[in-house]
Amino acid sequence: MNKDYLSFLACPICHKAFLKRQNLFLCKKCQIFLEEKDGIILSNSVISEDLQLSLKKWDLQYRQSLLKRTYLNNKLIYDQIYLNDTIYQLEETKKLDRSVYLEIGCGEFFIGQAMAHRCDLIIGIDLSANALKLAKTMLDKQHVHNYLLIQSDIRKMPLKNSCVDLIYGGGVIEHFKDTQTCISELFRVLKFGGISFNSVPYLNLGSLTYRQVWGNIPNVPIIKQIAE
């Protein structure tokens, strides 16, 4: 990670620039701090009990994937089935030259890795630190340096106002009951003329079975817990 990209960070509450002290980013007013550790920005934000349950399960899955190296096969499958179509749609949506790309709920950041040579900066945000470790492992192996990986709730992102050209969320915003808060936060970090591109699963048999492999779990009581 290039240290220059840390200038994109800001307090998720007041949106003012952080006070930087060594590897810490502080907002004394809001009592918020972030820590840079091994090239990943970690947050101390408190998350809801419901999200804690999801995070615990996803964190375990990503940790096992990292230890067993199953992420390599997962990436191969994803690239073969979904990658080209998704990249095509994003490129049709927004010119990517010299742009800043943000992926919310990025997980292993498969799409972000493919966007790295198309954009000036790729930003991946996810609640799971283990997902970001996976993403960093793959980015570093590809000698990609124009990335910023942030552990955060997408409803309160530690990013400056109007700093992103293109946002992609693949099966993310439907996980939150307060969808408007998510949309408002995406709008806040978008530059004028920027695009937010989000896909959500249609509630059918497919979205209740194989689609949850990629994280598209419907926010439906009981069904959500079973799928996780």
Short mmCIF file of C-alpha atoms in Angstrom, two decimals:
data_model
loop_
_atom_site.label_atom_id
_atom_site.label_comp_id
_atom_site.label_asym_id
_atom_site.label_seq_id
_atom_site.Cartn_x
_atom_site.Cartn_y
_atom_site.Cartn_z
CA MET A 1 0.00 0.00 0.00
CA ASN A 2 1.25 3.45 -0.94
CA LYS A 3 1.23 5.77 2.12
CA ASP A 4 -0.07 8.65 -0.05
CA TYR A 5 -3.48 6.95 -0.20
CA LEU A 6 -3.96 7.47 3.53
CA SER A 7 -4.92 11.07 2.69
CA PHE A 8 -8.32 9.70 1.60
CA LEU A 9 -9.17 8.81 5.21
CA ALA A 10 -11.49 10.94 7.34
CA CYS A 11 -13.55 10.57 10.50
CA PRO A 12 -16.69 8.50 9.76
CA ILE A 13 -18.75 10.76 12.04
CA CYS A 14 -17.74 14.38 11.41
CA HIS A 15 -15.89 13.67 8.12
CA LYS A 16 -12.95 15.86 9.14
CA ALA A 17 -9.33 14.90 8.55
CA PHE A 18 -7.73 12.65 11.17
CA LEU A 19 -4.86 13.63 13.40
CA LYS A 20 -2.10 11.14 12.54
CA ARG A 21 0.21 9.74 15.20
CA GLN A 22 2.53 6.97 14.02
CA ASN A 23 0.15 4.19 12.89
CA LEU A 24 -2.96 5.74 14.47
CA PHE A 25 -5.55 8.07 12.94
CA LEU A 26 -7.42 10.03 15.63
CA CYS A 27 -10.52 12.20 15.81
CA LYS A 28 -10.55 13.66 19.31
CA LYS A 29 -13.92 15.32 18.77
CA CYS A 30 -15.74 12.06 17.97
CA GLN A 31 -13.51 9.73 20.00
CA ILE A 32 -12.82 7.65 16.91
CA PHE A 33 -9.53 6.10 15.93
CA LEU A 34 -8.23 3.87 13.17
CA GLU A 35 -5.05 1.84 13.19
CA GLU A 36 -2.85 0.91 10.25
CA LYS A 37 -1.60 -2.62 10.83
CA ASP A 38 0.27 -4.69 8.23
CA GLY A 39 -1.03 -2.51 5.42
CA ILE A 40 -4.72 -2.68 6.46
CA ILE A 41 -6.75 0.08 8.14
CA LEU A 42 -8.54 -1.33 11.19
CA SER A 43 -11.48 0.37 12.91
CA ASN A 44 -12.61 0.48 16.54
CA SER A 45 -16.23 1.20 15.60
CA VAL A 46 -18.95 -0.59 17.57
CA ILE A 47 -21.25 -2.71 15.41
CA SER A 48 -24.74 -4.04 16.09
CA GLU A 49 -25.37 -7.46 17.63
CA ASP A 50 -26.88 -8.71 14.35
CA LEU A 51 -23.80 -7.66 12.39
CA GLN A 52 -21.54 -9.22 15.02
CA LEU A 53 -23.14 -12.60 14.30
CA SER A 54 -22.58 -12.24 10.57
CA LEU A 55 -19.04 -10.95 11.07
CA LYS A 56 -18.09 -13.87 13.31
CA LYS A 57 -19.23 -16.40 10.73
CA TRP A 58 -17.64 -14.63 7.75
CA ASP A 59 -14.39 -14.01 9.63
CA LEU A 60 -14.09 -17.72 10.37
CA GLN A 61 -14.79 -18.63 6.74
CA TYR A 62 -12.18 -16.19 5.43
CA ARG A 63 -9.62 -17.32 8.00
CA GLN A 64 -10.06 -20.96 6.95
CA SER A 65 -9.80 -19.96 3.30
CA LEU A 66 -6.52 -18.18 4.00
CA LEU A 67 -5.06 -21.09 5.99
CA LYS A 68 -6.17 -23.77 3.54
CA ARG A 69 -5.52 -21.59 0.47
CA THR A 70 -8.96 -22.39 -0.91
CA TYR A 71 -9.23 -18.73 -1.98
CA LEU A 72 -7.11 -19.60 -5.02
CA ASN A 73 -9.76 -21.98 -6.35
CA ASN A 74 -12.55 -19.59 -5.31
CA LYS A 75 -10.94 -16.83 -7.36
CA LEU A 76 -10.53 -19.11 -10.35
CA ILE A 77 -14.23 -20.05 -10.24
CA TYR A 78 -15.32 -16.43 -9.76
CA ASP A 79 -13.16 -15.22 -12.63
CA GLN A 80 -14.56 -17.88 -14.95
CA ILE A 81 -18.24 -17.27 -14.13
CA TYR A 82 -18.70 -13.65 -13.07
CA LEU A 83 -15.67 -11.44 -13.58
CA ASN A 84 -15.77 -10.54 -17.27
CA ASP A 85 -19.48 -9.72 -17.25
CA THR A 86 -19.17 -7.55 -14.14
CA ILE A 87 -16.12 -5.67 -15.46
CA TYR A 88 -17.90 -5.09 -18.77
CA GLN A 89 -20.89 -3.55 -17.01
CA LEU A 90 -18.69 -1.32 -14.85
CA GLU A 91 -16.71 -0.10 -17.84
CA GLU A 92 -19.96 0.64 -19.69
CA THR A 93 -21.14 2.61 -16.66
CA LYS A 94 -18.11 4.80 -16.02
CA LYS A 95 -14.84 5.71 -17.74
CA LEU A 96 -12.18 4.19 -15.52
CA ASP A 97 -9.02 5.99 -16.64
CA ARG A 98 -7.37 7.81 -13.69
CA SER A 99 -10.36 7.07 -11.48
CA VAL A 100 -10.82 6.06 -7.85
CA TYR A 101 -12.74 2.78 -7.47
CA LEU A 102 -14.46 1.75 -4.23
CA GLU A 103 -15.87 -1.71 -3.57
CA ILE A 104 -18.15 -2.09 -0.55
CA GLY A 105 -18.39 -5.47 1.17
CA CYS A 106 -15.38 -6.37 -0.95
CA GLY A 107 -14.57 -9.72 0.68
CA GLU A 108 -11.51 -11.13 -1.08
CA PHE A 109 -11.68 -8.17 -3.49
CA PHE A 110 -11.70 -10.30 -6.65
CA ILE A 111 -13.14 -7.50 -8.80
CA GLY A 112 -10.90 -4.89 -7.23
CA GLN A 113 -7.84 -6.91 -8.21
CA ALA A 114 -8.98 -6.82 -11.84
CA MET A 115 -9.66 -3.08 -11.60
CA ALA A 116 -6.20 -2.26 -10.22
CA HIS A 117 -4.57 -1.68 -13.62
CA ARG A 118 -7.60 0.26 -14.89
CA CYS A 119 -7.75 2.81 -12.03
CA ASP A 120 -5.45 5.13 -10.14
CA LEU A 121 -6.64 3.78 -6.80
CA ILE A 122 -8.77 0.84 -5.68
CA ILE A 123 -10.39 0.93 -2.23
CA GLY A 124 -11.84 -2.17 -0.60
CA ILE A 125 -14.09 -1.90 2.46
CA ASP A 126 -15.32 -4.87 4.49
CA LEU A 127 -16.25 -5.60 8.11
CA SER A 128 -14.05 -8.70 8.11
CA ALA A 129 -10.35 -8.13 8.80
CA ASN A 130 -9.64 -11.68 7.60
CA ALA A 131 -11.27 -10.90 4.25
CA LEU A 132 -8.97 -7.91 3.88
CA LYS A 133 -5.94 -10.04 4.79
CA LEU A 134 -6.93 -12.38 1.98
CA ALA A 135 -7.29 -9.47 -0.42
CA LYS A 136 -3.92 -8.04 0.58
CA THR A 137 -2.24 -11.43 0.15
CA MET A 138 -3.46 -11.68 -3.44
CA LEU A 139 -2.75 -8.02 -4.29
CA ASP A 140 0.80 -8.26 -2.98
CA LYS A 141 1.45 -11.45 -4.95
CA GLN A 142 0.41 -9.57 -8.08
CA HIS A 143 2.71 -6.66 -7.13
CA VAL A 144 -0.25 -4.29 -6.93
CA HIS A 145 0.39 -1.24 -4.76
CA ASN A 146 -2.41 1.22 -5.64
CA TYR A 147 -4.85 -0.08 -3.04
CA LEU A 148 -6.39 0.95 0.27
CA LEU A 149 -8.04 -1.74 2.41
CA ILE A 150 -10.32 -0.57 5.22
CA GLN A 151 -12.23 -2.49 7.89
CA SER A 152 -15.48 -0.57 8.29
CA ASP A 153 -19.25 -0.56 8.38
CA ILE A 154 -20.32 0.83 5.00
CA ARG A 155 -22.92 3.02 6.72
CA LYS A 156 -20.11 5.02 8.36
CA MET A 157 -17.10 4.87 6.08
CA PRO A 158 -13.88 6.61 7.17
CA LEU A 159 -13.48 8.36 3.81
CA LYS A 160 -13.49 12.00 2.81
CA ASN A 161 -16.48 13.59 1.11
CA SER A 162 -16.53 13.47 -2.69
CA CYS A 163 -13.42 11.33 -3.18
CA VAL A 164 -14.61 8.36 -5.27
CA ASP A 165 -15.51 8.06 -8.98
CA LEU A 166 -17.10 4.60 -9.06
CA ILE A 167 -18.62 2.44 -6.32
CA TYR A 168 -19.51 -1.23 -6.76
CA GLY A 169 -21.48 -3.38 -4.34
CA GLY A 170 -22.27 -6.95 -5.29
CA GLY A 171 -25.05 -8.24 -3.04
CA VAL A 172 -24.29 -5.90 -0.13
CA ILE A 173 -26.86 -3.18 0.55
CA GLU A 174 -29.75 -5.63 0.94
CA HIS A 175 -28.14 -6.90 4.15
CA PHE A 176 -29.14 -3.69 5.95
CA LYS A 177 -32.63 -2.75 7.06
CA ASP A 178 -31.78 0.96 6.85
CA THR A 179 -31.05 0.94 3.12
CA GLN A 180 -31.40 4.72 2.87
CA THR A 181 -28.50 5.21 5.29
CA CYS A 182 -26.31 3.03 3.06
CA ILE A 183 -27.32 4.92 -0.07
CA SER A 184 -26.77 8.30 1.58
CA GLU A 185 -23.29 7.29 2.67
CA LEU A 186 -22.40 6.11 -0.83
CA PHE A 187 -23.65 9.42 -2.20
CA ARG A 188 -21.55 11.32 0.33
CA VAL A 189 -18.22 9.84 -0.80
CA LEU A 190 -19.01 10.06 -4.53
CA LYS A 191 -17.53 12.85 -6.60
CA PHE A 192 -19.89 14.99 -8.66
CA GLY A 193 -20.76 12.86 -11.68
CA GLY A 194 -19.68 9.67 -9.92
CA ILE A 195 -21.59 6.40 -10.21
CA SER A 196 -22.74 3.91 -7.59
CA PHE A 197 -23.45 0.49 -9.14
CA ASN A 198 -25.15 -2.04 -6.85
CA SER A 199 -26.56 -5.47 -7.61
CA VAL A 200 -29.00 -7.20 -5.27
CA PRO A 201 -30.30 -10.79 -5.44
CA TYR A 202 -33.83 -11.39 -6.60
CA LEU A 203 -35.64 -13.38 -3.92
CA ASN A 204 -36.02 -16.77 -5.58
CA LEU A 205 -34.80 -20.34 -5.11
CA GLY A 206 -31.40 -19.44 -6.55
CA SER A 207 -30.81 -16.61 -4.10
CA LEU A 208 -31.63 -18.96 -1.22
CA THR A 209 -29.19 -21.69 -2.25
CA TYR A 210 -26.05 -21.41 -4.36
CA ARG A 211 -25.91 -17.59 -4.44
CA GLN A 212 -25.10 -17.31 -0.74
CA VAL A 213 -21.73 -18.89 -1.55
CA TRP A 214 -20.73 -15.43 -2.79
CA GLY A 215 -22.37 -13.62 0.11
CA ASN A 216 -25.78 -12.85 -1.41
CA ILE A 217 -27.75 -13.85 1.66
CA PRO A 218 -31.28 -12.37 1.84
CA ASN A 219 -31.98 -10.21 4.89
CA VAL A 220 -34.96 -12.38 5.85
CA PRO A 221 -35.31 -13.58 9.48
CA ILE A 222 -34.50 -17.28 10.03
CA ILE A 223 -33.57 -17.75 6.33
CA LYS A 224 -30.61 -15.39 6.83
CA GLN A 225 -29.36 -17.32 9.86
CA ILE A 226 -29.77 -20.70 8.12
CA ALA A 227 -27.92 -19.47 5.04
CA GLU A 228 -25.04 -18.15 7.13
#
